[in-house]
mmCIF file of C-alpha atoms in Angstrom:
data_model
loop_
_atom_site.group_PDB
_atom_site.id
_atom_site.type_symbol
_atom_site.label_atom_id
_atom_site.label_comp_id
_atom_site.label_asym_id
_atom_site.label_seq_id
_atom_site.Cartn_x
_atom_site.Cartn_y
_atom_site.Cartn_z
ATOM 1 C CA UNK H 1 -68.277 -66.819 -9.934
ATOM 2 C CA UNK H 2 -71.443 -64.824 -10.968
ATOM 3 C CA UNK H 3 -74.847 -65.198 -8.690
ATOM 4 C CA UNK H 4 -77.019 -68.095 -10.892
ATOM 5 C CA UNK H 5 -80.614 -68.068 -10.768
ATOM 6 C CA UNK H 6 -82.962 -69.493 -13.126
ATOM 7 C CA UNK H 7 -84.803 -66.234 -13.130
ATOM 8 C CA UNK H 8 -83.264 -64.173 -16.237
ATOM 9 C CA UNK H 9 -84.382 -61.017 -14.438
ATOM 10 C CA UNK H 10 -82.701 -62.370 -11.418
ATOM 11 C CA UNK H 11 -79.467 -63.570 -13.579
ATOM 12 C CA UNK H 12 -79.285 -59.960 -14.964
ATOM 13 C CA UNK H 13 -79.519 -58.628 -11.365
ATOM 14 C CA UNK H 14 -77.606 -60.898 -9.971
ATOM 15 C CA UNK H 15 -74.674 -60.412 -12.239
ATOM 16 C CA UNK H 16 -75.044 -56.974 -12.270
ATOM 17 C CA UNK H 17 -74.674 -56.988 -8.595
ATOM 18 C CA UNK H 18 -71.664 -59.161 -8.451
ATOM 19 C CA UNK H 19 -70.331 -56.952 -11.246
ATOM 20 C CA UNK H 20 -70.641 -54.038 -8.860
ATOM 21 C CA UNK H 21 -69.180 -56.038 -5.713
ATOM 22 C CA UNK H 22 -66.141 -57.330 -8.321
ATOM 23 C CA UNK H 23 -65.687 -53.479 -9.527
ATOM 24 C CA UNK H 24 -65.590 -52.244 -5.915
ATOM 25 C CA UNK H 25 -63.453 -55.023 -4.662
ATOM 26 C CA UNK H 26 -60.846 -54.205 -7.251
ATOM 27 C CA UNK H 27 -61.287 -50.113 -6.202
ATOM 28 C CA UNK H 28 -60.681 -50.889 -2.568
ATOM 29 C CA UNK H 29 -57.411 -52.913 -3.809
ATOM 30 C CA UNK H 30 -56.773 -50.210 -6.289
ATOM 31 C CA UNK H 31 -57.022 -47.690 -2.891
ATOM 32 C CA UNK H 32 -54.858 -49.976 -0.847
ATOM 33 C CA UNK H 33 -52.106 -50.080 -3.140
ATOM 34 C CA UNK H 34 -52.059 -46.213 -3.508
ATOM 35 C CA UNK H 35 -51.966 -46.053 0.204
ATOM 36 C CA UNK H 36 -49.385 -48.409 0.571
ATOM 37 C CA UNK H 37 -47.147 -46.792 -2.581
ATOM 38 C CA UNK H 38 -47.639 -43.545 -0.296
ATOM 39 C CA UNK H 39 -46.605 -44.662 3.313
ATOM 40 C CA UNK H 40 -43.977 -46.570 1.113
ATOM 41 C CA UNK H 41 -42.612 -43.356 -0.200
ATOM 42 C CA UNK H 42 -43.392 -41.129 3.209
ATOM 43 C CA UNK H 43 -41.067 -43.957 5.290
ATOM 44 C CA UNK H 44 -38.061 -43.619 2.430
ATOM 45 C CA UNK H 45 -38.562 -40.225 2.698
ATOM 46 C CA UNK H 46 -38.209 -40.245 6.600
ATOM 47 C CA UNK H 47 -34.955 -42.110 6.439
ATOM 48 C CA UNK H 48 -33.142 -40.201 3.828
ATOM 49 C CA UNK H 49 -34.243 -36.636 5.904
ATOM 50 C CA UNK H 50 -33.199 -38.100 8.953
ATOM 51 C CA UNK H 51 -30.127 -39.351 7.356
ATOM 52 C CA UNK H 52 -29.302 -35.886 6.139
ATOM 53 C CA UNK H 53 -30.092 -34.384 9.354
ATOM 54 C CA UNK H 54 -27.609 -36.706 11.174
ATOM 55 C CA UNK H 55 -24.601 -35.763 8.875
ATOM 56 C CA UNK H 56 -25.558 -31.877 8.746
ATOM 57 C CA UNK H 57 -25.445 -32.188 13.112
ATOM 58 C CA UNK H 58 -22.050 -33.712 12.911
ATOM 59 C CA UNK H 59 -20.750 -31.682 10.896
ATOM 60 C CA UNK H 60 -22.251 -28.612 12.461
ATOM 61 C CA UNK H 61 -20.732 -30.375 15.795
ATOM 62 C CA UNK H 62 -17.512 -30.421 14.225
ATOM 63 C CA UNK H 63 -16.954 -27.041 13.375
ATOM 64 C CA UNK H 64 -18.336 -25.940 16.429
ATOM 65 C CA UNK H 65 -15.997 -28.138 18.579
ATOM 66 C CA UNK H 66 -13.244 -26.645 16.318
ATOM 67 C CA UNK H 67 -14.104 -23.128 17.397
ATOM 68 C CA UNK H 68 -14.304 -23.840 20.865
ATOM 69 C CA UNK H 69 -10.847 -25.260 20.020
ATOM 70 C CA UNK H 70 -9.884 -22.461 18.663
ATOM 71 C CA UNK H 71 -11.446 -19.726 21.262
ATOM 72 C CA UNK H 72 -9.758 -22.017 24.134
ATOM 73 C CA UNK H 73 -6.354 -21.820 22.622
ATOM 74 C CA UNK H 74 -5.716 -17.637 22.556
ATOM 75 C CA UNK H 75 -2.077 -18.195 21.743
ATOM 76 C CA UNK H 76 -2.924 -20.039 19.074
ATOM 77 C CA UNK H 77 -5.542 -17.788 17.127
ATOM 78 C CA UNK H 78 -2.535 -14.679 18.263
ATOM 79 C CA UNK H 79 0.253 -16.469 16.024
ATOM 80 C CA UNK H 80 -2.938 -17.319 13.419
ATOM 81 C CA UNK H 81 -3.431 -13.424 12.972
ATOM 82 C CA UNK H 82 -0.021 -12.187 13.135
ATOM 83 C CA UNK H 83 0.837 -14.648 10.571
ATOM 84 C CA UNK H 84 -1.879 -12.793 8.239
ATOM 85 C CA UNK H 85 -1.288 -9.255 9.176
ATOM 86 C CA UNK H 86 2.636 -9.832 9.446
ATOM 87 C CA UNK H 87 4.815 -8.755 6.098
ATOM 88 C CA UNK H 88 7.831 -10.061 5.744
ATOM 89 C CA UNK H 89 10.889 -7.614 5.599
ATOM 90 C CA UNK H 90 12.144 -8.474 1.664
ATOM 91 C CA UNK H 91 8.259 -8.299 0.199
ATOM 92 C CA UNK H 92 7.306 -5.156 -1.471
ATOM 93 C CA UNK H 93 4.706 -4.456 0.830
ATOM 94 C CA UNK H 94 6.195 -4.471 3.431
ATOM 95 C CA UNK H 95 6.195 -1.191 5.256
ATOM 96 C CA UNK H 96 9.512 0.553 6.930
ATOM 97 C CA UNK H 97 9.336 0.491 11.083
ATOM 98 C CA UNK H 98 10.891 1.870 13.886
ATOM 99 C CA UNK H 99 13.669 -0.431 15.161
ATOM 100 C CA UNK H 100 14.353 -1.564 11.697
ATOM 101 C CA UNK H 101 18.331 -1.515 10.146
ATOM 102 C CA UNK H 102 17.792 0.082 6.873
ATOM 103 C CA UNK H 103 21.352 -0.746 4.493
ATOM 104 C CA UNK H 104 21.349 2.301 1.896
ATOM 105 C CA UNK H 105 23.487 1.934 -1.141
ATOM 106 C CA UNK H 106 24.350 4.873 -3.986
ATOM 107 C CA UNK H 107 25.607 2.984 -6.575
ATOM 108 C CA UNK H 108 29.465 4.428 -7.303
ATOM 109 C CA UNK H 109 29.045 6.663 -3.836
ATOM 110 C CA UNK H 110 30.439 4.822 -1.291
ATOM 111 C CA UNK H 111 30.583 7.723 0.900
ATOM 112 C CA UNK H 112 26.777 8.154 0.233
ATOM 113 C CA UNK H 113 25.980 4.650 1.085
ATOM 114 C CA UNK H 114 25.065 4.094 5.009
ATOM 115 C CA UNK H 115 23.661 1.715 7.940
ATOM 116 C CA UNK H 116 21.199 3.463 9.667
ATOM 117 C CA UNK H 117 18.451 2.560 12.352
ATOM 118 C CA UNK H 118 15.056 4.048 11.743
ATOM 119 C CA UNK H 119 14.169 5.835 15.398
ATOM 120 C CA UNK H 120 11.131 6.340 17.064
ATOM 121 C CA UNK H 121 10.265 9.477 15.058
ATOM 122 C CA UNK H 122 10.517 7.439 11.575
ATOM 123 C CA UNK H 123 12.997 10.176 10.586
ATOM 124 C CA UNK H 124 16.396 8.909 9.412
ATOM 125 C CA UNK H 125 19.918 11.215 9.045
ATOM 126 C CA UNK H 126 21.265 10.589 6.133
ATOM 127 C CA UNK H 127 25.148 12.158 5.879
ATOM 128 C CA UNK H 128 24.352 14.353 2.598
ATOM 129 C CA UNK H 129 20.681 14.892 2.960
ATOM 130 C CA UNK H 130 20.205 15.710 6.819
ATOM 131 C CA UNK H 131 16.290 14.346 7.990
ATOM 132 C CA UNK H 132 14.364 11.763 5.599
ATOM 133 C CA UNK H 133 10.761 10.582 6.949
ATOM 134 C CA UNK H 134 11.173 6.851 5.740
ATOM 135 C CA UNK H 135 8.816 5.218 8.539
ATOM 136 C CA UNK H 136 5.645 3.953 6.953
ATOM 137 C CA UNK H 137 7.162 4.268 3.328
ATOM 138 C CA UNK H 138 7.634 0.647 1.507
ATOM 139 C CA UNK H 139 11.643 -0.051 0.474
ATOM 140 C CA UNK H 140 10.614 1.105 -3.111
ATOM 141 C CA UNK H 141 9.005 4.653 -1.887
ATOM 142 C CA UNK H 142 12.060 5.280 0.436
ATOM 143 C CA UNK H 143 14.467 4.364 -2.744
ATOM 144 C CA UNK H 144 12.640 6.929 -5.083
ATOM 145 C CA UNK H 145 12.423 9.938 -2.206
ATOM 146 C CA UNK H 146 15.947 9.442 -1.856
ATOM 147 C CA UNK H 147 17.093 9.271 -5.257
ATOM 148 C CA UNK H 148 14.942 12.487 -6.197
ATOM 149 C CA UNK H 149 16.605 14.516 -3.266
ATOM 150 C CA UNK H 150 19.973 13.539 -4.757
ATOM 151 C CA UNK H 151 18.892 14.167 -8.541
ATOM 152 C CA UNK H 152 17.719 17.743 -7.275
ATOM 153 C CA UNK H 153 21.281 18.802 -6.267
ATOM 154 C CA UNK H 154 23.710 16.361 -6.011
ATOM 155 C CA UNK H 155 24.032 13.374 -8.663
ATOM 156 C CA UNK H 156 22.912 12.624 -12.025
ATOM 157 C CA UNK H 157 21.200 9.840 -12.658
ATOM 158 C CA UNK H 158 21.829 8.257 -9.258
ATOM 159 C CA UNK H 159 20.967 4.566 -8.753
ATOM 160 C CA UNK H 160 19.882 3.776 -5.081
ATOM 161 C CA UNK H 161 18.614 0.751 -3.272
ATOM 162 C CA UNK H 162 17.317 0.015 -0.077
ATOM 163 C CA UNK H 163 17.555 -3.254 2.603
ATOM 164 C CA UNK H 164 15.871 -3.908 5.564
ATOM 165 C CA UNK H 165 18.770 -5.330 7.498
ATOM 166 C CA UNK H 166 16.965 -6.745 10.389
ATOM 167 C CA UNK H 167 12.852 -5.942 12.195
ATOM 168 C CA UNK H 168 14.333 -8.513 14.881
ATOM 169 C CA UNK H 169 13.772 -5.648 17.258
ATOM 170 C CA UNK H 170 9.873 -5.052 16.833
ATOM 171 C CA UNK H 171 8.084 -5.369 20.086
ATOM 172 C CA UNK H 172 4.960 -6.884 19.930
ATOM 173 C CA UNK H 173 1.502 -7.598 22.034
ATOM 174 C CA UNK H 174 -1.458 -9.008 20.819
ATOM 175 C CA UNK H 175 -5.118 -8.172 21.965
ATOM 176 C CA UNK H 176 -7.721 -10.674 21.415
ATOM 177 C CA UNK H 177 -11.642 -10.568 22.211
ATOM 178 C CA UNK H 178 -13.741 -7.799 22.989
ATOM 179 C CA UNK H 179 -11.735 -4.695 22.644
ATOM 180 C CA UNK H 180 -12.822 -2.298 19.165
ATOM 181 C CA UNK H 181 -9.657 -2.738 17.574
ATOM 182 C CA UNK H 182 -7.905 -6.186 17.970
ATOM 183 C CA UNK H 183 -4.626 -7.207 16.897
ATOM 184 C CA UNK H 184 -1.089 -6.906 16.948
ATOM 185 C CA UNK H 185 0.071 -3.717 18.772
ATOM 186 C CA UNK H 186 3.799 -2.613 18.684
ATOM 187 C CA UNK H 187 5.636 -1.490 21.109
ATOM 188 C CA UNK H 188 8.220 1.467 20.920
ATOM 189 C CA UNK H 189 11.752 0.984 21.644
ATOM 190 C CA UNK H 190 12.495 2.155 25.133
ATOM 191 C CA UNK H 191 8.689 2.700 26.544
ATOM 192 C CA UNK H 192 6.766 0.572 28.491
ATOM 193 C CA UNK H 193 3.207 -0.044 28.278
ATOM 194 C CA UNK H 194 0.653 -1.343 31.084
ATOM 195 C CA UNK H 195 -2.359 -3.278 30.451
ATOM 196 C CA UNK H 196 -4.805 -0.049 30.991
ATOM 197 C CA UNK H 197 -2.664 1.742 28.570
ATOM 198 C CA UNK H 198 -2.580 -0.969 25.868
ATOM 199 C CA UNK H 199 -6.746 -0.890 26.280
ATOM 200 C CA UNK H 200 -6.830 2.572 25.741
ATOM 201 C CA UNK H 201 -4.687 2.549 22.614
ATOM 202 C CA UNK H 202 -7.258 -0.538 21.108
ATOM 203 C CA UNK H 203 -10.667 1.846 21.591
ATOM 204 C CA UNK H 204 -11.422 0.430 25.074
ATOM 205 C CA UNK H 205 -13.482 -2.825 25.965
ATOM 206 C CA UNK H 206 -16.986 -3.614 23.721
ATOM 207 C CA UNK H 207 -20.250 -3.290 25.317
ATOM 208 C CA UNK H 208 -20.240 -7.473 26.197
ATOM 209 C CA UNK H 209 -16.818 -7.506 27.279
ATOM 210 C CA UNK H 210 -15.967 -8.998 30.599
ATOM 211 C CA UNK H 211 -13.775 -6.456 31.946
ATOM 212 C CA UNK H 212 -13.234 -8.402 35.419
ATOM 213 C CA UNK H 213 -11.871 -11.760 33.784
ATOM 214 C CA UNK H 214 -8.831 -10.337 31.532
ATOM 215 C CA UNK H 215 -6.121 -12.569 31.034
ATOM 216 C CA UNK H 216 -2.451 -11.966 30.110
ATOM 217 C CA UNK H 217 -0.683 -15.143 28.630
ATOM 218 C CA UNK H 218 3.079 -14.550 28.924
ATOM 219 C CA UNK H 219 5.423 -17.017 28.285
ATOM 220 C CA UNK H 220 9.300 -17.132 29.705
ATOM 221 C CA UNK H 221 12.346 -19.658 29.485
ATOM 222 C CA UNK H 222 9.490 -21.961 27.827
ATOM 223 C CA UNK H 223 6.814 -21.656 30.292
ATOM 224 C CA UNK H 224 3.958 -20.127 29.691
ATOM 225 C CA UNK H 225 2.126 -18.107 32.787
ATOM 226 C CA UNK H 226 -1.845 -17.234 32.876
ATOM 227 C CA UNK H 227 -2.399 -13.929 34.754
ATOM 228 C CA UNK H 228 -5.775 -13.128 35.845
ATOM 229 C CA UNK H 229 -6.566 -9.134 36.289
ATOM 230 C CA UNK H 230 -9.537 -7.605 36.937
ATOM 231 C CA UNK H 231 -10.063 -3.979 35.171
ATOM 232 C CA UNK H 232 -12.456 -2.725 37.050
ATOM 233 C CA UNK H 233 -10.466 -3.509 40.444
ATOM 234 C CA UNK H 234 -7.675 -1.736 39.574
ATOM 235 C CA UNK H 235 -9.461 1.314 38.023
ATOM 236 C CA UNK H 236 -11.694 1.377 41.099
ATOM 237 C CA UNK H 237 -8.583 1.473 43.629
ATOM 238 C CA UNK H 238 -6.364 4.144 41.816
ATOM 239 C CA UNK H 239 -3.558 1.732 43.073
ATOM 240 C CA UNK H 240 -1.000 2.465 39.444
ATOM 241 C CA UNK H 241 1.221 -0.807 41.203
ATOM 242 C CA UNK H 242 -1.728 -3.522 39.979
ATOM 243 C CA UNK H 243 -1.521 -2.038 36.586
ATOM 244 C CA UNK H 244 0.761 -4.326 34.675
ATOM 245 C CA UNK H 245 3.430 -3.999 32.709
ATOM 246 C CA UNK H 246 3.035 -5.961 29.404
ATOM 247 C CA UNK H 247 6.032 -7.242 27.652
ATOM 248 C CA UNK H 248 6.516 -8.053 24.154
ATOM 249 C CA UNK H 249 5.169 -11.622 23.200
ATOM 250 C CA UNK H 250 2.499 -11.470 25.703
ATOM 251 C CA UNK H 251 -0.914 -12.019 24.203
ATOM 252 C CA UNK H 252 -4.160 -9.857 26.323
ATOM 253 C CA UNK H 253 -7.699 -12.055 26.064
ATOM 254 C CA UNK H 254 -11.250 -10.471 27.132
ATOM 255 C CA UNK H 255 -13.828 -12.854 27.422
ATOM 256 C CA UNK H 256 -17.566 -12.066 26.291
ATOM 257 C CA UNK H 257 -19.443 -11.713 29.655
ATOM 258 C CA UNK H 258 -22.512 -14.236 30.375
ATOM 259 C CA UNK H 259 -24.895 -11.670 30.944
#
């Protein structure tokens, strides 16, 4: 209720000041509810970022824990790249090697048609055409070089067509880490390659690399063996004896040095 007075001066007063105290009353409730409406909204809004910050760290945590997975398991990531880089023998991209059993066929020239193992030098002998370079060439670029030599002096119209027999005989390491050129490095038939050597051919260690903790995982009859070398020992000593010999399969890791 209104102030009541008798005096009409003091009614109009009055009322006007209860008028004021009802107005401000009704601001300062006005006020609180904005207030409220905002710590309302700030506390939703500190759940839902805190929500989204919780799933974002787990899943950051996941894929991190999966490339520590990864990074601990060399053999693994090895087989994961030679998978991608690898071309199987009856693709068309696939690429002609050394070691590989090449089955040449002249179609109606039997005494054309020959088995033949691509050597070392990529250079086959074929029994009407002497020397062919066929290493590096795809089955389809060695089937057109031969069939032009023949159309140029022999045959016309000569059909020929190429298999790779067998790669069976590739010999393979793998470098992982901090070299300048990872990956799968083959091996020549008949030479041997140490673990210095097989650096040099990759570009040598990175700037970070941690030249004294180089591992060598080899594994035989099943069993897989961790050898520990340090580079810089061996280099150091001159001593050619602590220089391994790598053998195909075996997969080289260099670790990123701490410091």
């Amino acid at each position: 209720m209104c102030i009541d007075t008798k005096d009409t001066l003091g009614r109009v007063f009055g009322r006007t000041n209860e008028i004021g105290c009802c107005h401000k009353w009704r601001g300062d409730a006005l006020v609180s509810d904005e207030k409220w409406d905002l710590w309302a909204k700030s506390l939703l809004m500190f759940f839902v970022l805190g929500w989204l910050g919780l799933v974002n760290g787990e899943l950051v945590a996941a894929q991190s824990d999966s490339g520590r997975a990864a990074a601990t398991n060399p053999i693994a990531t090895a087989n994961s790249r030679l998978q991608q880089t690898t071309v199987p023998a009856d693709s068309e991209e696939y690429r002609i090697r050394a070691g590989d059993l090449l089955n040449i066929s002249v179609f109606q020239e039997p005494e054309l048609s020959q088995m033949v193992k691509v050597p070392q030098s990529g250079s086959i002998r074929h029994s009407l055409l002497g020397v062919i370079q066929v290493k590096g060439l795809t089955t389809s670029e060695a089937e057109k070089k031969i069939t032009e030599l023949l159309a140029k002096d022999y045959l016309v119209n000569p059909r020929v067509s190429i298999t790779v027999e067998t790669n069976k005989s590739r010999r393979v390491v793998t470098v992982l880490g901090e070299v300048k050129q990872p990956g799968a490095i083959e091996i020549p038939d008949q030479e041997q390659v140490t673990l210095l050597q097989l650096i040099g051919r990759v570009g040598g260690f990175t700037n970070i690399a941690a030249t004294d903790r180089v591992t060598i995982i080899r594994t035989e009859n099943g069993k897989e063996q961790v050898i520990r070398v340090n580079v810089p020992a061996i280099i150091k000593s001159g001593d050619k004896s602590k220089d391994i010999e790598l053998k195909p399969g075996d997969v080289v890791s260099v670790p990123e040095s701490f410091f």
